[in-house]
């Protein structure tokens, strides 16, 4: 088994990961998709794993700060060659971030993203986990079918190399058939959503996973300690 | 350490643990209500109090109308404009075939002017900064809905625009408040803007009262509950 861990007991028990699995997280805006990915990243790093984080929705600096708040010092892991960021966000500002080694000037040119992933993998001598937060950013830039092709190719490569990969998709921001197409090519599907009760309550569900049944919905909270499962 | 700034709504700042993380692109999704003008004005005025400048980009009314409405709530935007702290970019008059009023220095016509949108903001910011030596600029865009319509509800262009606004704020450590009016767009467009926004606030009206909730805020754990929003004695407060 690889060094990948969800960092949430229910998922580490329910979903066996042997390396190379592709995981799609579809969720409502603000429900905690990025936060969940940060928890998983922290667990993988603390488990002596290596992570590549492709960021389209936040700058790498923002992701590092978010990891710091979870008591995971991103810069230290970068110095140890255990963590790399691929910056598909900063090109929007029109200014090249000189401090980012893997800066993608044109995220709509997905071959550039692929090259950056390859270079990062070579530099840190392979990885245990690759996170893409989010696919939605790539779809809006490059189009749904190009991004689908890109994702298929990357999933196949990661499968051969035994690298777990997580892809985040913004629910509600794409047509249902687009979302279903992406669901079909990933081995594991997780859904996250809000339900309005007293305020907004957060839920997560295993929609699909090999050797696991779809789960019932699980209520969770986001706290400074991490993701807390709430049993009703 | 996250740098935070006050929003102009005191209790909102408490919910956000001392204020808005800087930089932030804030989207406020709301029905049409006069409170919006108050929220926009208070957001800018709080910035002026903190040594920041402001740019008000208006697509819904002329700058003169905005200043007059703010004055009805004793919010004297005209005074800040005279001091050089505030500039208006009028995206309303030329778009609707009206003549520009004498007090308008900066204007754009949609949709052609969208290509120069960010250039004009940079130019206006530099003018304010050179005249007043402010540290940063707050931006109000009322409304983002008209930008979406100028793009003919094109999803890719809308998302690119929102993303560019968010990214540009990073380089200037600024705050922007963009207004999206509910019901004017497909819900898929509103959902698309979420990932390109750092903070998403929602406002609703029920029985003549206004309620506000934080739907998303980066770098901050906060409650998602609805709070009543009131304008009382010159202040916006959440109950």
XYZ file of C-alpha atoms in Angstrom:
471
model
C 0.000 0.000 0.000
C 1.142 3.557 -0.703
C 1.524 6.322 1.849
C -1.784 7.969 0.961
C -4.237 8.452 3.829
C -7.572 10.253 3.920
C -6.938 11.394 7.461
C -10.573 10.681 8.336
C -11.065 7.300 9.997
C -14.340 6.480 8.307
C -12.811 6.827 4.866
C -9.527 5.147 5.697
C -11.563 2.164 6.899
C -14.194 2.181 4.157
C -12.121 2.883 1.068
C -9.062 0.708 0.589
C -6.370 2.575 -1.299
C -3.667 0.478 -2.896
C -1.997 3.175 -4.894
C -2.905 4.729 -8.194
C -6.611 5.280 -7.436
C -8.299 8.313 -8.944
C -10.700 10.155 -6.669
C -13.205 12.761 -7.818
C -14.665 15.095 -5.203
C -17.766 16.955 -6.377
C -19.193 19.477 -3.998
C -21.193 22.602 -3.396
C -19.226 25.849 -3.280
C -17.755 26.481 0.159
C -18.623 23.031 1.512
C -15.031 22.096 2.297
C -13.567 20.356 -0.757
C -10.257 22.191 -0.540
C -10.168 21.741 3.208
C -10.659 17.983 2.787
C -7.820 17.902 0.263
C -5.616 19.791 2.710
C -6.350 17.221 5.432
C -5.482 14.387 3.044
C -2.299 16.181 1.975
C -1.238 16.735 5.573
C -1.851 13.065 6.435
C 0.114 11.896 3.413
C 3.047 14.190 4.191
C 3.077 13.183 7.859
C 3.010 9.568 6.732
C 6.282 10.303 4.908
C 4.579 10.538 1.538
C 5.201 13.043 -1.269
C 2.566 15.334 -2.729
C 2.156 17.482 -5.823
C -0.597 20.096 -5.568
C -1.952 21.651 -8.768
C -3.726 24.869 -7.850
C -6.117 26.735 -10.145
C -8.345 28.482 -7.597
C -5.824 29.852 -5.124
C -2.244 30.990 -5.273
C 0.358 28.536 -3.903
C 1.027 31.134 -1.195
C -2.632 30.901 -0.100
C -2.462 27.098 -0.090
C 0.707 27.200 2.019
C -0.998 29.539 4.494
C -4.009 27.218 4.666
C -1.696 24.291 5.395
C 0.055 26.322 8.115
C -3.289 26.799 9.832
C -3.568 23.011 9.945
C -0.108 22.898 11.541
C 1.488 21.536 8.421
C 4.538 23.559 7.440
C 4.455 23.482 3.658
C 7.792 25.258 3.200
C 9.599 22.659 5.302
C 8.178 19.836 3.216
C 9.136 21.698 0.047
C 12.714 22.015 1.293
C 12.734 18.272 1.951
C 11.533 17.662 -1.645
C 8.271 16.147 -0.408
C 5.891 18.774 -1.702
C 5.578 20.781 -4.897
C 3.017 23.283 -6.154
C 2.005 23.762 -9.754
C 0.667 27.278 -10.102
C -2.193 27.496 -12.609
C -3.704 30.474 -10.788
C -1.299 33.397 -10.936
C -1.308 33.789 -14.723
C -4.585 35.715 -14.334
C -2.905 38.587 -12.587
C -0.656 39.165 -15.591
C 2.428 39.025 -13.376
C 4.716 36.040 -13.245
C 5.333 34.916 -9.659
C 9.106 34.589 -9.631
C 9.078 32.575 -6.430
C 7.052 29.713 -7.966
C 9.153 27.143 -9.769
C 6.254 25.465 -11.564
C 4.280 28.374 -12.877
C 1.972 27.639 -15.815
C 1.742 30.718 -17.985
C -1.272 29.514 -19.918
C -3.430 26.955 -18.058
C -5.639 26.561 -21.129
C -2.626 24.904 -22.764
C -2.992 21.669 -20.868
C 0.219 20.234 -22.304
C 2.007 22.928 -20.247
C 0.266 21.646 -17.134
C 1.248 18.077 -18.059
C 4.884 19.114 -18.560
C 4.949 20.853 -15.167
C 3.524 17.748 -13.483
C 6.155 15.605 -15.170
C 8.983 17.933 -14.205
C 7.804 18.114 -10.608
C 7.566 14.313 -10.432
C 11.099 13.978 -11.779
C 12.414 16.553 -9.347
C 11.042 14.965 -6.178
C 11.534 11.456 -7.549
C 7.900 10.438 -7.818
C 4.933 11.171 -5.572
C 2.329 9.332 -3.509
C -0.459 11.820 -4.102
C -1.385 14.439 -6.680
C -4.148 16.920 -5.933
C -5.819 19.051 -8.614
C -7.867 21.846 -7.012
C -9.760 22.361 -9.109
C -10.640 20.709 -12.376
C -13.301 23.377 -12.789
C -10.585 25.980 -13.279
C -9.028 23.903 -16.067
C -12.413 23.202 -17.672
C -13.273 26.913 -17.781
C -9.913 27.701 -19.348
C -9.415 24.802 -21.720
C -12.903 23.404 -22.274
C -14.595 20.268 -20.970
C -13.482 17.829 -23.679
C -9.805 18.890 -23.691
C -9.728 18.687 -19.924
C -11.368 15.259 -20.010
C -8.696 14.019 -22.409
C -5.957 15.515 -20.256
C -7.423 13.945 -17.119
C -7.728 10.502 -18.747
C -4.089 10.614 -19.785
C -2.903 11.728 -16.380
C -5.042 9.137 -14.550
C -3.560 6.401 -16.722
C 0.003 7.599 -16.026
C -0.633 7.872 -12.303
C -2.192 4.395 -12.262
C 0.958 2.896 -13.734
C 3.157 4.834 -11.321
C 0.943 3.985 -8.306
C 0.192 7.632 -7.502
C -3.164 8.357 -5.856
C -4.802 11.368 -7.475
C -7.586 13.641 -6.310
C -9.577 15.876 -8.659
C -11.918 18.536 -7.298
C -14.967 19.623 -9.257
C -17.282 22.478 -8.384
C -20.827 21.104 -8.242
C -23.429 23.369 -9.789
C -20.862 25.082 -11.996
C -21.120 22.508 -14.778
C -23.849 20.722 -16.630
C -24.890 17.481 -14.971
C -23.765 15.416 -17.977
C -20.279 16.956 -17.753
C -20.055 16.066 -14.084
C -21.260 12.518 -14.798
C -18.643 12.084 -17.528
C -15.900 12.982 -15.100
C -17.440 10.729 -12.447
C -17.341 7.809 -14.848
C -13.566 7.967 -15.388
C -12.613 8.162 -11.714
C -12.489 5.028 -9.601
C -13.739 6.704 -6.446
C -16.431 9.375 -6.306
C -17.119 11.465 -3.218
C -19.977 13.966 -3.033
C -20.058 16.878 -0.597
C -23.006 19.162 -0.097
C -24.920 21.465 2.194
C -28.350 20.888 3.627
C -30.225 23.761 5.198
C -31.473 22.875 8.631
C -30.574 25.244 11.447
C -28.008 27.044 9.379
C -26.106 25.033 6.787
C -25.058 21.480 7.594
C -22.274 19.738 5.685
C -22.555 16.228 4.331
C -20.265 13.838 2.511
C -20.987 10.508 0.837
C -19.012 7.804 -0.914
C -20.896 7.673 -4.176
C -18.723 5.009 -5.782
C -15.615 3.070 -4.794
C -14.192 -0.301 -5.807
C -14.928 -3.006 -3.255
C -17.118 -0.631 -1.229
C -20.835 0.056 -1.289
C -22.125 3.606 -1.708
C -22.379 4.958 1.822
C -25.209 6.778 3.492
C -24.674 10.501 3.938
C -22.307 11.450 6.715
C -22.610 14.782 8.492
C -19.351 16.570 9.186
C -18.006 19.814 10.554
C -14.939 21.775 9.711
C -13.012 22.881 12.759
C -9.526 24.083 13.463
C -8.669 20.542 14.439
C -9.756 19.249 11.089
C -12.759 17.466 9.690
C -15.001 16.064 12.412
C -17.596 13.428 11.564
C -20.850 14.063 13.423
C -22.872 10.993 14.206
C -26.605 11.692 14.411
C -0.247 36.153 10.210
C -3.250 37.031 8.055
C -3.721 40.723 7.398
C -7.376 41.628 7.947
C -9.424 44.718 7.208
C -12.779 45.959 8.464
C -15.792 45.519 6.214
C -17.945 48.408 7.371
C -20.384 45.987 9.036
C -19.147 45.587 12.607
C -20.689 42.305 13.598
C -19.637 40.797 10.273
C -16.035 41.578 11.190
C -16.490 39.694 14.467
C -17.863 36.680 12.622
C -14.845 36.801 10.353
C -12.449 36.922 13.281
C -11.553 40.602 13.085
C -12.345 41.264 9.494
C -11.855 40.471 5.860
C -8.637 38.670 4.967
C -6.540 40.793 2.636
C -6.540 40.472 -0.294
C -10.078 39.255 -0.970
C -12.492 39.233 -3.849
C -15.938 39.447 -2.235
C -19.147 38.537 -4.034
C -22.450 39.647 -2.548
C -25.414 37.785 -4.011
C -28.541 39.755 -3.302
C -32.020 40.751 -4.413
C -32.450 44.391 -5.338
C -32.622 46.527 -2.224
C -31.581 50.031 -1.186
C -29.381 48.439 1.452
C -26.900 47.586 -1.296
C -25.985 51.225 -1.771
C -25.474 51.515 1.982
C -23.323 48.359 2.095
C -21.164 49.577 -0.792
C -20.775 53.045 0.718
C -19.972 51.736 4.205
C -17.422 49.311 2.716
C -15.617 52.174 1.000
C -15.890 54.614 3.902
C -14.396 52.067 6.290
C -11.496 51.796 3.876
C -11.030 55.585 3.846
C -10.940 55.555 7.669
C -8.166 52.959 7.471
C -6.044 54.962 5.052
C -7.186 53.273 1.863
C -8.533 54.733 -1.339
C -11.625 53.621 -3.220
C -12.961 53.092 -6.704
C -16.708 52.742 -7.315
C -17.506 51.139 -10.648
C -21.149 51.747 -11.432
C -23.154 49.964 -14.086
C -26.605 50.600 -12.616
C -26.767 54.371 -12.041
C -24.765 57.498 -12.657
C -22.161 58.489 -10.063
C -24.311 61.530 -9.235
C -27.294 59.304 -8.396
C -25.123 57.083 -6.215
C -23.753 60.042 -4.289
C -27.256 61.462 -3.785
C -28.614 58.143 -2.519
C -25.703 57.690 -0.136
C -26.326 61.223 1.175
C -29.878 60.191 2.125
C -28.243 57.862 4.637
C -25.749 60.556 5.721
C -22.936 58.843 3.875
C -21.014 61.632 2.219
C -19.239 59.974 -0.699
C -18.986 63.308 -2.516
C -16.715 64.624 0.200
C -14.275 61.727 -0.183
C -14.315 62.266 -3.918
C -13.404 65.906 -3.435
C -10.471 64.853 -1.249
C -9.232 62.598 -4.022
C -9.732 59.396 -2.018
C -12.617 58.130 -4.147
C -13.043 57.889 -7.899
C -16.054 56.738 -9.853
C -15.894 54.782 -13.085
C -19.163 55.360 -14.890
C -20.051 52.245 -16.906
C -23.718 53.233 -17.022
C -24.102 56.462 -18.964
C -22.338 55.679 -22.224
C -23.680 52.116 -22.253
C -27.230 53.501 -22.153
C -26.577 56.294 -24.635
C -26.530 59.086 -22.074
C -24.231 62.061 -22.065
C -21.560 62.049 -19.401
C -22.104 64.508 -16.573
C -19.412 67.099 -15.883
C -18.251 65.422 -12.675
C -17.353 62.159 -14.447
C -13.642 61.689 -15.063
C -13.619 57.984 -15.953
C -16.139 56.110 -18.059
C -16.500 52.921 -20.052
C -19.056 51.750 -22.545
C -20.106 48.102 -22.420
C -19.426 45.720 -24.004
C -16.540 47.236 -26.019
C -15.015 48.846 -22.954
C -14.602 45.548 -21.145
C -11.285 45.043 -22.924
C -9.947 48.127 -21.153
C -11.632 47.445 -17.834
C -8.595 46.386 -15.841
C -6.342 48.940 -17.498
C -8.698 51.716 -16.426
C -8.826 50.420 -12.862
C -5.015 50.346 -12.712
C -4.821 53.852 -14.121
C -7.426 55.167 -11.661
C -5.687 53.432 -8.742
C -2.358 55.002 -9.665
C -3.961 58.445 -9.798
C -5.501 58.031 -6.341
C -2.281 56.641 -4.886
C -0.105 59.401 -6.303
C -2.470 62.136 -5.102
C -3.229 60.818 -1.612
C -0.401 58.362 -0.807
C -2.901 55.695 0.279
C -1.652 52.168 1.028
C -4.189 50.254 -1.030
C -7.474 50.613 -2.899
C -10.929 49.139 -2.257
C -13.031 48.400 -5.263
C -16.810 48.301 -5.519
C -18.373 46.810 -8.642
C -22.086 47.451 -8.737
C -22.846 45.292 -10.488
C -21.094 42.174 -11.653
C -24.459 41.122 -13.106
C -24.108 43.746 -15.807
C -20.665 42.428 -16.641
C -22.183 38.950 -17.056
C -24.856 40.389 -19.332
C -22.271 42.357 -21.298
C -20.553 39.016 -21.913
C -23.975 37.730 -23.067
C -23.885 35.256 -20.210
C -20.897 33.520 -21.757
C -19.652 31.165 -19.054
C -15.991 31.116 -20.044
C -15.647 34.874 -20.296
C -17.538 35.400 -17.047
C -15.340 32.978 -15.164
C -12.152 34.385 -16.722
C -13.159 37.877 -15.711
C -13.932 36.871 -12.125
C -10.673 34.944 -11.958
C -8.689 37.866 -13.337
C -10.227 40.235 -10.795
C -9.333 37.816 -8.009
C -5.770 37.369 -9.241
C -5.129 41.081 -9.760
C -6.154 41.826 -6.187
C -3.345 39.520 -5.084
C -0.758 41.818 -6.610
C -2.111 44.905 -4.829
C -3.286 43.352 -1.558
C -6.664 44.969 -2.068
C -10.319 44.203 -1.430
C -13.111 44.196 -3.959
C -16.856 43.962 -3.414
C -18.883 42.831 -6.424
C -22.663 42.756 -6.426
C -24.589 39.992 -8.166
C -28.324 40.419 -8.407
C -30.283 37.223 -7.929
C -32.499 35.905 -10.629
C -30.804 37.728 -13.508
C -28.673 34.782 -14.530
C -28.743 31.043 -14.803
C -27.849 29.579 -11.410
C -24.951 27.767 -13.095
C -23.313 31.168 -13.695
C -23.620 32.116 -10.035
C -22.096 28.763 -9.074
C -19.216 29.328 -11.463
C -18.278 32.546 -9.776
C -17.910 30.887 -6.383
C -14.481 29.336 -7.004
C -13.282 32.676 -8.369
C -14.356 34.495 -5.202
C -12.553 34.484 -1.892
C -15.601 35.486 0.108
C -19.233 34.895 -0.840
C -21.997 36.643 1.080
C -25.685 36.142 0.520
C -28.433 38.566 1.334
C -32.136 37.783 1.387
C -35.269 39.668 2.221
C -38.082 38.219 4.256
C -41.119 40.120 5.553
C -39.476 43.469 4.903
C -36.349 42.526 6.797
C -32.902 41.791 5.413
C -30.758 38.823 6.364
C -27.101 38.180 5.576
C -25.007 35.048 5.713
C -21.428 34.115 4.961
C -21.463 31.399 2.371
C -17.708 31.138 1.956
C -14.684 32.889 3.391
C -11.130 31.883 2.652
C -8.605 31.644 5.449
C -11.400 31.745 8.016
C -13.618 29.263 9.818
C -16.970 30.943 10.315
C -20.635 30.235 10.866
C -22.959 29.941 7.872
C -26.077 31.034 9.778
C -28.435 33.786 8.650
C -28.229 37.027 10.636
C -30.628 39.934 10.507
C -29.034 42.980 8.893
C -30.098 46.408 10.069
C -29.099 49.968 9.330
C -29.354 51.735 12.636
C -28.027 55.140 13.698
C -25.661 55.266 10.757
C -24.291 51.779 11.294
C -24.838 48.448 9.609
C -25.195 45.712 12.203
C -25.892 41.985 12.185
C -28.155 40.603 14.879
